[in-house]
Structures are given as structure tokens and as C-alpha cells.
Short mmCIF file of C-alpha atoms in Angstrom, two decimals:
data_model
loop_
_atom_site.label_atom_id
_atom_site.label_comp_id
_atom_site.label_asym_id
_atom_site.label_seq_id
_atom_site.Cartn_x
_atom_site.Cartn_y
_atom_site.Cartn_z
CA ARG A 15 46.82 19.47 -7.94
CA PRO A 16 43.24 18.18 -8.07
CA ARG A 17 40.72 20.08 -10.16
CA VAL A 18 37.01 20.13 -9.36
CA SER A 19 34.33 21.34 -11.76
CA LEU A 20 30.57 21.59 -11.37
CA SER A 21 28.18 20.46 -14.09
CA PRO A 22 25.97 23.11 -15.77
CA ASP A 23 22.86 21.80 -13.99
CA LYS A 24 24.79 21.84 -10.70
CA ARG A 25 23.70 18.28 -9.92
CA SER A 26 27.04 16.54 -10.34
CA MET A 27 30.72 17.19 -9.90
CA THR A 28 33.82 16.14 -11.81
CA TYR A 29 37.02 15.52 -9.88
CA THR A 30 40.25 15.43 -11.89
CA LEU A 31 43.54 14.39 -10.33
CA ARG A 32 46.47 15.65 -12.37
CA VAL A 33 49.54 13.39 -12.28
CA GLN A 34 53.04 14.29 -13.38
CA GLU A 35 54.81 11.02 -14.12
CA GLY A 36 58.40 12.19 -13.96
CA GLN A 37 61.29 9.99 -15.11
CA ARG A 38 61.42 6.21 -15.00
CA TYR A 39 64.19 4.88 -12.77
CA LYS A 40 66.00 1.57 -12.80
CA MET A 41 67.45 -0.22 -9.81
CA GLY A 42 71.07 0.42 -8.93
CA LYS A 43 72.55 -1.27 -5.89
CA VAL A 44 70.16 -3.33 -3.75
CA ASP A 45 71.32 -4.06 -0.21
CA ILE A 46 70.04 -5.29 3.18
CA ALA A 47 71.17 -3.94 6.54
CA ILE A 48 70.13 -4.75 10.09
CA GLU A 49 70.05 -2.66 13.23
CA GLY A 50 72.88 -3.64 15.55
CA ASP A 51 74.48 -5.98 12.99
CA ASP A 52 72.81 -8.97 14.72
CA TRP A 53 72.18 -11.32 11.82
CA LEU A 54 70.01 -14.27 12.91
CA VAL A 55 69.66 -15.31 9.27
CA GLU A 56 72.47 -15.23 6.74
CA LYS A 57 72.36 -12.11 4.61
CA THR A 58 72.71 -14.14 1.41
CA SER A 59 69.58 -16.12 2.32
CA LEU A 60 67.61 -12.90 2.74
CA GLU A 61 68.93 -11.52 -0.55
CA GLN A 62 67.60 -14.59 -2.36
CA LEU A 63 64.07 -13.60 -1.27
CA LEU A 64 64.24 -10.27 -3.11
CA SER A 65 62.42 -10.00 -6.42
CA LEU A 66 63.62 -6.45 -7.18
CA ARG A 67 67.16 -6.68 -8.55
CA THR A 68 69.80 -4.45 -10.07
CA ASP A 69 68.83 -3.13 -13.56
CA ASP A 70 65.12 -3.89 -12.98
CA VAL A 71 62.68 -1.04 -13.45
CA PHE A 72 61.82 0.36 -10.02
CA ASN A 73 58.46 -1.00 -8.83
CA TRP A 74 56.95 0.24 -5.57
CA GLN A 75 54.62 -2.75 -5.12
CA ILE A 76 57.44 -5.26 -5.57
CA MET A 77 59.55 -3.28 -3.09
CA GLN A 78 56.74 -3.50 -0.52
CA ALA A 79 56.31 -7.24 -1.16
CA ASP A 80 60.07 -7.78 -0.72
CA SER A 81 59.92 -5.88 2.58
CA THR A 82 57.15 -8.18 3.79
CA GLN A 83 59.08 -11.28 2.69
CA VAL A 84 62.22 -10.20 4.54
CA GLY A 85 60.27 -9.11 7.61
CA ASP A 86 58.33 -12.38 7.79
CA VAL A 87 61.59 -14.30 8.14
CA TYR A 88 62.18 -12.55 11.47
CA ARG A 89 58.49 -12.61 12.42
CA ASP A 90 58.59 -16.39 11.99
CA LEU A 91 61.43 -16.45 14.53
CA GLY A 92 59.24 -14.73 17.12
CA TYR A 93 60.08 -11.08 16.42
CA ALA A 94 56.48 -9.94 15.89
CA ASN A 95 57.32 -6.22 15.80
CA THR A 96 59.92 -6.46 13.05
CA VAL A 97 59.97 -3.35 10.86
CA VAL A 98 61.64 -3.20 7.45
CA SER A 99 62.19 0.36 6.20
CA HIS A 100 63.67 1.62 2.93
CA ASP A 101 66.59 3.95 2.31
CA THR A 102 66.75 5.22 -1.27
CA LYS A 103 69.42 7.22 -3.03
CA LEU A 104 68.60 8.70 -6.43
CA ASP A 105 71.10 9.26 -9.23
CA ARG A 106 69.16 11.68 -11.43
CA ASP A 107 71.78 11.70 -14.18
CA ALA A 108 71.91 7.91 -14.56
CA GLN A 109 68.22 7.60 -13.59
CA THR A 110 68.95 4.84 -11.10
CA VAL A 111 67.98 4.36 -7.48
CA ASP A 112 70.05 2.57 -4.84
CA LEU A 113 67.85 0.79 -2.31
CA THR A 114 68.68 -0.51 1.16
CA TYR A 115 66.24 -2.56 3.24
CA ARG A 116 66.85 -1.81 6.93
CA ILE A 117 65.65 -4.41 9.44
CA GLN A 118 64.65 -3.48 12.99
CA LYS A 119 63.71 -6.78 14.60
CA GLY A 120 62.80 -5.61 18.11
CA THR A 121 62.37 -8.22 20.87
CA LEU A 122 60.96 -11.74 21.03
CA VAL A 123 57.18 -11.95 21.42
CA TYR A 124 55.10 -14.87 22.70
CA ILE A 125 51.40 -15.61 22.20
CA ARG A 126 49.51 -14.95 25.44
CA ARG A 127 45.92 -15.71 24.45
CA ILE A 128 44.00 -16.71 21.32
CA VAL A 129 40.56 -15.10 21.39
CA VAL A 130 37.84 -16.41 19.06
CA GLN A 131 34.91 -14.12 18.38
CA GLY A 132 32.00 -13.84 15.94
CA ASN A 133 31.08 -17.54 16.11
CA LYS A 134 27.43 -17.78 17.13
CA SER A 135 26.75 -21.49 16.59
CA THR A 136 30.21 -22.87 15.78
CA ARG A 137 32.06 -24.24 18.79
CA ASP A 138 35.40 -22.72 19.67
CA LYS A 139 37.27 -26.00 19.26
CA VAL A 140 36.18 -26.30 15.61
CA ILE A 141 38.16 -23.12 14.93
CA ARG A 142 41.01 -23.63 17.40
CA ARG A 143 41.94 -27.09 16.12
CA GLU A 144 42.72 -25.55 12.72
CA MET A 145 45.21 -23.13 14.27
CA LYS A 146 48.85 -23.96 13.61
CA ILE A 147 50.01 -21.71 16.44
CA SER A 148 49.12 -22.11 20.12
CA GLU A 149 49.05 -20.05 23.28
CA GLY A 150 52.56 -19.90 24.73
CA ASP A 151 54.27 -20.27 21.32
CA LEU A 152 56.65 -17.78 19.83
CA TYR A 153 54.97 -15.46 17.35
CA GLY A 154 55.09 -16.83 13.79
CA ALA A 155 53.77 -14.86 10.81
CA THR A 156 53.68 -17.84 8.42
CA LYS A 157 51.89 -20.02 10.98
CA ILE A 158 49.24 -17.33 11.39
CA LYS A 159 48.71 -17.06 7.63
CA TYR A 160 48.47 -20.86 7.36
CA SER A 161 45.98 -20.93 10.25
CA LYS A 162 43.78 -18.37 8.51
CA ALA A 163 43.88 -20.42 5.30
CA ARG A 164 42.87 -23.61 7.14
CA ILE A 165 39.94 -21.94 8.91
CA THR A 166 38.77 -20.35 5.66
CA SER A 167 38.93 -23.68 3.81
CA LEU A 168 36.40 -25.18 6.23
CA GLY A 169 33.74 -23.34 4.24
CA PHE A 170 31.79 -22.36 7.36
CA PHE A 171 32.62 -18.64 7.32
CA ASP A 172 32.25 -15.67 5.00
CA LYS A 173 35.07 -13.83 6.75
CA VAL A 174 38.15 -14.92 8.68
CA GLU A 175 40.55 -12.37 10.14
CA ILE A 176 43.43 -13.04 12.55
CA THR A 177 44.67 -9.82 14.13
CA PRO A 178 47.57 -9.42 16.61
CA LYS A 179 46.57 -7.32 19.62
CA PRO A 180 49.25 -5.76 21.85
CA THR A 181 49.13 -6.29 25.60
CA THR A 182 50.57 -4.34 28.52
CA ASP A 183 53.64 -6.58 28.33
CA PRO A 184 55.67 -5.92 25.13
CA ALA A 185 56.88 -9.54 25.22
CA LEU A 186 53.30 -10.89 24.99
CA ILE A 187 50.66 -10.52 22.31
CA ASP A 188 47.08 -11.74 21.86
CA LEU A 189 45.66 -13.12 18.63
CA VAL A 190 42.03 -12.21 17.87
CA VAL A 191 40.35 -14.64 15.47
CA ASP A 192 37.28 -12.86 14.09
CA VAL A 193 34.86 -14.89 11.95
CA ALA A 194 31.49 -14.30 10.30
CA GLU A 195 29.40 -17.43 9.88
CA ARG A 196 27.60 -18.37 6.69
CA ASN A 197 24.63 -20.61 5.99
CA THR A 198 26.02 -24.13 5.54
CA GLY A 199 22.79 -26.02 4.88
CA THR A 200 21.34 -26.97 1.48
CA PHE A 201 17.98 -28.41 0.45
CA GLN A 202 17.12 -29.50 -3.08
CA VAL A 203 13.99 -31.10 -4.54
CA GLY A 204 13.31 -32.34 -8.03
CA ALA A 205 10.63 -34.02 -10.08
CA GLY A 206 10.51 -35.75 -13.44
CA PHE A 207 8.55 -38.17 -15.59
CA SER A 208 9.59 -41.40 -17.28
CA SER A 209 7.54 -43.79 -19.39
CA ILE A 210 8.89 -46.69 -17.31
CA GLU A 211 9.00 -45.18 -13.83
CA SER A 212 6.12 -42.72 -14.21
CA PHE A 213 6.67 -39.76 -11.90
CA ILE A 214 10.07 -39.44 -10.23
CA LEU A 215 10.57 -37.40 -7.08
CA SER A 216 13.93 -36.64 -5.47
CA ALA A 217 15.13 -34.68 -2.47
CA ASN A 218 18.57 -33.91 -1.04
CA ILE A 219 19.34 -32.23 2.25
CA SER A 220 22.76 -31.63 3.73
CA LYS A 221 24.20 -29.68 6.61
CA GLN A 222 27.84 -28.81 7.11
CA ASN A 223 28.99 -27.78 10.57
CA PHE A 224 26.12 -29.77 12.07
CA LEU A 225 25.23 -28.42 15.55
CA GLY A 226 28.35 -26.27 15.33
CA ARG A 227 30.60 -29.33 15.69
CA GLY A 228 32.18 -29.24 12.22
CA GLN A 229 30.41 -32.45 11.22
CA THR A 230 28.57 -33.04 7.94
CA VAL A 231 25.20 -34.80 7.71
CA ALA A 232 23.37 -35.50 4.45
CA ALA A 233 20.32 -37.46 3.28
CA GLN A 234 19.04 -38.32 -0.20
CA VAL A 235 15.67 -39.75 -1.23
CA MET A 236 14.41 -40.79 -4.68
CA LEU A 237 10.93 -42.23 -5.22
CA SER A 238 9.21 -43.56 -8.36
CA ALA A 239 6.85 -46.35 -9.36
CA VAL A 240 9.87 -48.63 -9.83
CA ARG A 241 12.49 -47.46 -7.34
CA GLN A 242 12.70 -46.30 -3.77
CA MET A 243 16.16 -45.20 -2.70
CA PHE A 244 17.21 -43.81 0.69
CA THR A 245 20.74 -42.77 1.72
CA VAL A 246 22.07 -41.13 4.88
CA SER A 247 25.72 -40.09 5.36
CA PHE A 248 27.76 -38.65 8.21
CA THR A 249 31.33 -37.30 8.44
CA GLU A 250 33.30 -36.39 11.56
CA PRO A 251 36.64 -34.82 10.54
CA TYR A 252 38.23 -35.15 14.01
CA PHE A 253 37.01 -38.41 15.55
CA PHE A 254 37.05 -38.01 19.38
CA ASP A 255 39.20 -34.88 18.85
CA SER A 256 41.95 -36.98 17.25
CA ARG A 257 43.58 -36.64 13.84
CA TRP A 258 41.42 -39.51 12.54
CA LEU A 259 38.44 -38.89 10.28
CA LEU A 260 35.28 -40.99 10.61
CA SER A 261 32.77 -41.23 7.78
CA PHE A 262 29.92 -43.62 7.05
CA ASP A 263 26.83 -43.87 4.92
CA VAL A 264 23.90 -46.30 4.96
CA PHE A 265 21.42 -47.02 2.20
CA ASN A 266 18.21 -48.90 1.61
CA ASN A 267 17.16 -49.39 -2.01
CA SER A 268 14.14 -51.17 -3.46
CA GLU A 269 13.56 -51.79 -7.19
CA VAL A 270 10.50 -53.51 -8.70
CA PHE A 271 10.74 -54.68 -12.32
CA PHE A 272 8.31 -56.60 -14.54
CA ASP A 273 9.53 -60.11 -13.69
CA PHE A 274 11.51 -59.66 -10.48
CA SER A 275 12.20 -57.28 -7.63
CA ARG A 276 15.45 -56.43 -5.86
CA MET A 277 16.08 -55.05 -2.39
CA ARG A 278 19.48 -53.91 -1.16
CA SER A 279 20.65 -52.37 2.08
CA GLY A 280 24.10 -51.72 3.44
CA GLY A 281 26.67 -49.05 4.04
CA ASN A 282 30.26 -47.93 3.90
CA LEU A 283 32.64 -47.08 6.70
CA THR A 284 35.78 -44.96 6.40
#
């Protein structure tokens, strides 16, 4: 039972939760069962996914992780509402626990709509093209996790959440992609002094997700009594919405030394 005590000055409170640990149990028999005996995946393949084995010390977190692993196998096959429950049987004398994972796979579920929300400047297609699951596809838990990872790795958002939303039809489900945009622009200036170049000034400016298109634009400038250097670069990760990336940079540099001067201009195309 919790115990609450008030400080002498009555300005603070101490809350104590008393825990009785009980006995430590080890795993006895570990089994998997399915409702209706309709095995879509071989039982031995599912058993190989389990981390909690016979003679291991019982661990609730590992049991929950194993349940998710087993359930995701069926969710990847389109059974979005798969539930994996646990049946436990304690042997208090031997201090062991027999555990059975029971799978209820439900019915096949398809993706009806993918709804993107929270993007104020980013265009929908910048997010949608990173999705590895499409409208009309069978539900797939791993594809959804991979899609979230790809959207997050863009670096445009502080938060990315993909949440299944039930519809009036139990065979259809919506996916809500909720994002929170972050500032993707940077601006840096610097100054220095050299006995040869006198004062040196530099500036760098870059913008990811330029105009909400997922493009990157950057410019660098360095000025001194000897050198003048200008560089502009541009990257389009999906050229004309294809799987090709386009990137180029152009530069114009001028250097003036005691007995000669050098001017260079050019660029690179990828």
C-alpha cells in the first residue's frame, strides 16, 4: 500500500510506494497456440522469434517484446487487429511458470486512406514518397515502422507518428501520418585576420526542404584581400519525382598573389 506523509512545515509531501518482491520464477514450458488452429506461418518459425526460453528467469518486458514480435508476423500479412495474449501457469513449489502465447489474428485489413497532417510548409508528396505502404495495400506493421523511420531520417521534422485509425468497415483502416516541422535553415558568419590576407570574412547559408519540396540549397562566400570565393549548391533527391537524385554546385574563385593572379570557375554535376 502507498504511504503518504506531510512535512513538518506542511509545504511538501512524501509519497512512499511499498513493494513486496515475492519469489523469483524461472521459465518452464514456453508454447504458442492460435485461435482456430489456422497456422499461416509454421509454428517452429514463430518459436525461433522468442527470446524468453525454458530455464530463463521470467522477464515481463521480454515477454511483451516477444508478443509484439509474434504479432507483427501476422500484422505483416495484413491482419492488423492481431492480438497476442498470455496464459501463465505457476508452479509455486518449483518456482517455475509455464507460458503460452495465444494468437487471435482476426480478419484481413486493407489501407483505405493515408492522411498527412501537421505539415505547414512541406508538401504532401515529400512525405508520401517515403512511405513504403500505399493506399489499397494490405496492412503491414513492418512497412509502417520502416516508413516512419524514412520520414524521420529526412531531418525535416521534430516528431513523426503513424497511427492506424479504424473506419466503419472492419476490413479497411486509415493511416494518419502526424508530423511537426522543425527549422531546417542555417546561417553562419565568421571573421578572422591573417598577416597575408588581412581581414577574412566568411558566410554560409543553407536551407533544407527548400520551399517545402525536400530540396537542399546552400551558398558559401569567403572574402579577403587575397581571395574571393563563391559557391552555390543544389540537391533534388527525387528528380522529376523519379528515383534519380540530381545535385550540382557552381563556383567562382579569384586569388591574387604577389607575382600572379588566378581565376577559376566551374561546377560539378551528379
